[in-house]
Coordinates of C-alpha atoms in Angstrom, one line a residue:
X1 CA 86.2 95.3 130.7
X2 CA 87.4 93.6 134.4
X3 CA 90.5 94.5 135.2
X4 CA 94.1 91.3 134.8
X5 CA 93.3 88.8 137.7
X6 CA 97.5 89.1 138.1
X7 CA 97.1 92.5 139.3
X8 CA 95.4 91.9 143.0
X9 CA 98.4 88.7 143.7
X10 CA 100.6 90.2 146.9
X11 CA 103.6 90.8 144.3
X12 CA 102.1 93.9 142.4
X13 CA 102.5 93.5 138.3
X14 CA 101.5 96.0 136.1
X15 CA 98.4 96.2 134.5
X16 CA 100.6 96.4 131.1
X17 CA 103.1 92.9 132.2
X18 CA 103.1 90.4 129.4
X19 CA 100.9 88.3 131.4
X20 CA 98.2 90.7 131.6
X21 CA 98.2 91.3 128.2
X22 CA 98.2 87.8 127.5
X23 CA 94.6 87.3 129.5
X24 CA 93.5 90.5 128.0
X25 CA 94.0 89.1 124.3
X26 CA 92.9 85.6 125.1
X27 CA 89.2 87.1 127.3
X28 CA 88.6 89.7 125.1
X29 CA 85.0 90.2 123.9
X30 CA 83.5 89.2 120.6
X31 CA 83.6 92.9 119.8
X32 CA 86.9 93.6 120.9
X33 CA 88.3 90.0 118.6
X34 CA 86.5 91.8 115.5
X35 CA 89.2 94.5 115.5
X36 CA 92.1 91.8 116.3
X37 CA 90.7 89.3 113.9
X38 CA 92.0 92.2 111.3
X39 CA 94.1 91.0 107.4
X40 CA 96.5 92.8 105.6
X41 CA 95.4 94.1 102.3
X42 CA 96.9 92.7 99.1
X43 CA 99.3 95.3 97.5
X44 CA 97.1 96.2 94.5
X45 CA 94.2 96.7 97.2
X46 CA 96.1 98.7 99.2
X47 CA 97.9 100.8 96.7
X48 CA 93.8 101.8 95.6
X49 CA 92.5 102.0 99.0
X50 CA 95.8 104.0 100.3
X51 CA 95.3 101.4 103.7
X52 CA 97.4 98.3 104.9
X53 CA 94.7 96.4 106.6
X54 CA 90.6 95.5 107.4
X55 CA 88.9 93.3 110.0
X56 CA 88.0 90.1 107.9
X57 CA 84.6 89.8 106.6
X58 CA 82.5 86.3 105.7
X59 CA 82.7 87.6 101.6
X60 CA 86.1 88.8 101.4
X61 CA 88.1 87.1 98.6
X62 CA 91.5 86.5 100.7
X63 CA 95.0 84.4 99.9
X64 CA 96.7 82.6 102.5
X65 CA 100.0 83.8 103.0
X66 CA 101.6 81.2 105.3
X67 CA 100.7 77.9 106.5
X68 CA 101.3 74.7 105.1
X69 CA 103.0 73.2 101.5
X70 CA 98.9 72.4 100.4
X71 CA 97.8 75.8 101.2
X72 CA 99.9 78.6 101.3
X73 CA 99.3 80.5 98.3
X74 CA 96.0 79.8 97.4
X75 CA 93.1 81.9 97.1
X76 CA 89.4 81.4 98.3
X77 CA 86.4 83.2 99.6
X78 CA 85.9 83.6 103.6
X79 CA 82.9 80.7 104.4
X80 CA 82.9 81.8 108.1
X81 CA 84.6 84.0 110.5
X82 CA 85.0 81.9 114.0
X83 CA 86.0 84.8 116.5
X84 CA 85.2 81.8 119.5
X85 CA 88.2 80.0 117.9
X86 CA 90.2 82.9 116.2
X87 CA 89.5 81.3 113.1
X88 CA 89.0 82.2 109.1
X89 CA 87.3 79.4 107.4
X90 CA 88.3 79.5 103.1
X91 CA 85.9 78.0 101.2
X92 CA 88.9 76.3 98.8
X93 CA 90.1 74.8 102.0
X94 CA 88.6 71.3 102.8
X95 CA 89.9 68.4 104.0
X96 CA 87.7 64.8 104.4
X97 CA 87.9 62.8 107.2
X98 CA 88.0 58.8 107.4
X99 CA 84.6 58.6 107.9
X100 CA 83.3 60.6 104.0
X101 CA 82.7 63.5 106.5
X102 CA 84.3 67.0 105.0
X103 CA 85.8 69.7 107.5
X104 CA 87.6 73.3 107.7
X105 CA 90.7 73.9 108.0
X106 CA 90.9 77.1 110.1
X107 CA 93.3 79.5 109.1
X108 CA 94.3 82.3 111.7
X109 CA 93.7 86.3 110.2
X110 CA 96.8 87.4 110.4
X111 CA 98.4 84.8 107.8
X112 CA 95.2 85.7 105.3
X113 CA 95.9 88.6 102.8
X114 CA 92.6 90.2 101.6
X115 CA 92.7 90.4 97.6
X116 CA 89.2 91.5 97.2
X117 CA 86.3 92.9 99.6
X118 CA 83.3 90.8 99.7
X119 CA 80.0 93.3 100.7
X120 CA 81.0 97.1 101.3
X121 CA 78.2 98.0 103.3
X122 CA 78.0 101.6 104.8
X123 CA 80.0 100.6 108.2
X124 CA 82.8 99.1 105.7
X125 CA 82.9 102.3 103.7
X126 CA 83.2 104.8 106.9
X127 CA 85.8 102.6 108.7
X128 CA 87.7 102.9 105.7
X129 CA 87.4 106.2 105.0
X130 CA 88.5 107.3 108.9
X131 CA 91.3 105.2 108.1
X132 CA 92.1 107.2 105.1
X133 CA 91.6 110.6 106.8
X134 CA 93.6 109.4 109.4
X135 CA 96.5 109.1 107.2
X136 CA 95.7 112.3 105.7
X137 CA 94.8 110.8 102.7
X138 CA 91.8 112.9 100.0
X139 CA 90.2 111.8 96.6
X140 CA 87.8 109.3 96.0
X141 CA 88.3 105.4 95.1
X142 CA 86.0 103.2 93.0
X143 CA 83.8 100.5 95.0
X144 CA 84.0 98.4 91.5
X145 CA 87.6 98.1 91.4
X146 CA 87.6 97.0 95.8
X147 CA 84.7 94.4 95.2
X148 CA 84.8 91.4 94.0
X149 CA 82.1 90.3 91.4

C-alpha cells in the first residue's frame, strides 16, 4: 500500500500519527475492508465457537445492537455488505420514500452482533479454526449449532 501522504510534508510526521491512521482506514482496499468490517458474535455463538468476532458476510443472521429506537434489538438477515460505503444492509430494515420507493437502511458492521452464520464455506471454517488455534482451543464444534437453518 502507498505510504501516508502526510509524511511527505516538511514537518515530518510519524506514519503512526492519527492523520495517517485515518488516511489508511478510509483508503483501504476492499480486501482489507473485509476484515475491518467485522462484527462481534452473540454470547451463545461465542460460547460455541470460543471466539469473539468474525467478518460479516451476506446471509448471516444478525441483531442490531446500536442504532435508533426503531431498529435497536431487531434481527434480520444480511442482504448485502457494501464495503465501499462501509455499510451493511438487512432484509428487516427498510423504509419507504415519499415517492413509494423502498430503500435499505445502512448499518455499520460494528453496531451488529452475529446471531448465526449463513453459508459456512471452507475459507470461513479455516478462519474459525485459525482463530481458535491462536487462543489455544482444541476440540470440535458442530456446524449445525452455528449455521442458520
